[in-house]
């Protein structure tokens, strides 16, 4: 792979950390909120990046549900699609999610509330988990890292990441 292609690929793959605010509340961060990703159809810019934060851990378990018996909190299902900037579904995209528990804490020794899954043939994903708790300085959020699992010819790929949160 040429150096530029690799750089472009890494930008497309590893750089697509996105925040998805799940509840609009009075705990909004001090910075203005990101513009929402436009809905498809039509060409759309990529989902805007947000900071990955310090708590990403590689090698999370493959699972579509982060629910475990000992985890307290309000259950939530987050479902949607991974789409290209031309609104084509991206199959087999890797979606890695990690987030705080209902008290705002991260598990940095194990893999509680961490997991990854792949989109299906229609670019769809479905995650079962709990509503993340709030911690100082951030709005309530999920951390999501999306990577394409097959770069085809090794060229760069960019894509929109659109979440269906069930509201306009
Ligand atoms: Fe966080």
mmCIF file of N, CA, C and O and ligand atoms in Angstrom, residues 106 135 141 143, ligand 1:
data_model
loop_
_atom_site.group_PDB
_atom_site.id
_atom_site.type_symbol
_atom_site.label_atom_id
_atom_site.label_comp_id
_atom_site.label_asym_id
_atom_site.label_seq_id
_atom_site.Cartn_x
_atom_site.Cartn_y
_atom_site.Cartn_z
ATOM 1 N N UNK A 106 -15.938 4.596 33.804
ATOM 2 C CA UNK A 106 -15.509 3.658 32.754
ATOM 3 C C UNK A 106 -14.811 2.469 33.389
ATOM 4 O O UNK A 106 -14.108 2.600 34.390
ATOM 5 N N UNK A 135 -20.636 12.467 33.324
ATOM 6 C CA UNK A 135 -19.477 12.861 34.127
ATOM 7 C C UNK A 135 -19.089 14.285 33.774
ATOM 8 O O UNK A 135 -19.513 14.821 32.749
ATOM 9 N N UNK A 141 -23.066 10.618 26.587
ATOM 10 C CA UNK A 141 -22.581 10.221 25.254
ATOM 11 C C UNK A 141 -22.113 8.774 25.199
ATOM 12 O O UNK A 141 -21.796 8.166 26.222
ATOM 13 N N UNK A 143 -19.092 6.563 23.078
ATOM 14 C CA UNK A 143 -17.921 6.628 22.216
ATOM 15 C C UNK A 143 -18.092 5.554 21.152
ATOM 16 O O UNK A 143 -18.410 4.397 21.476
HETATM 17 FE FE1 LIG B 1 -16.533 9.678 27.506
#
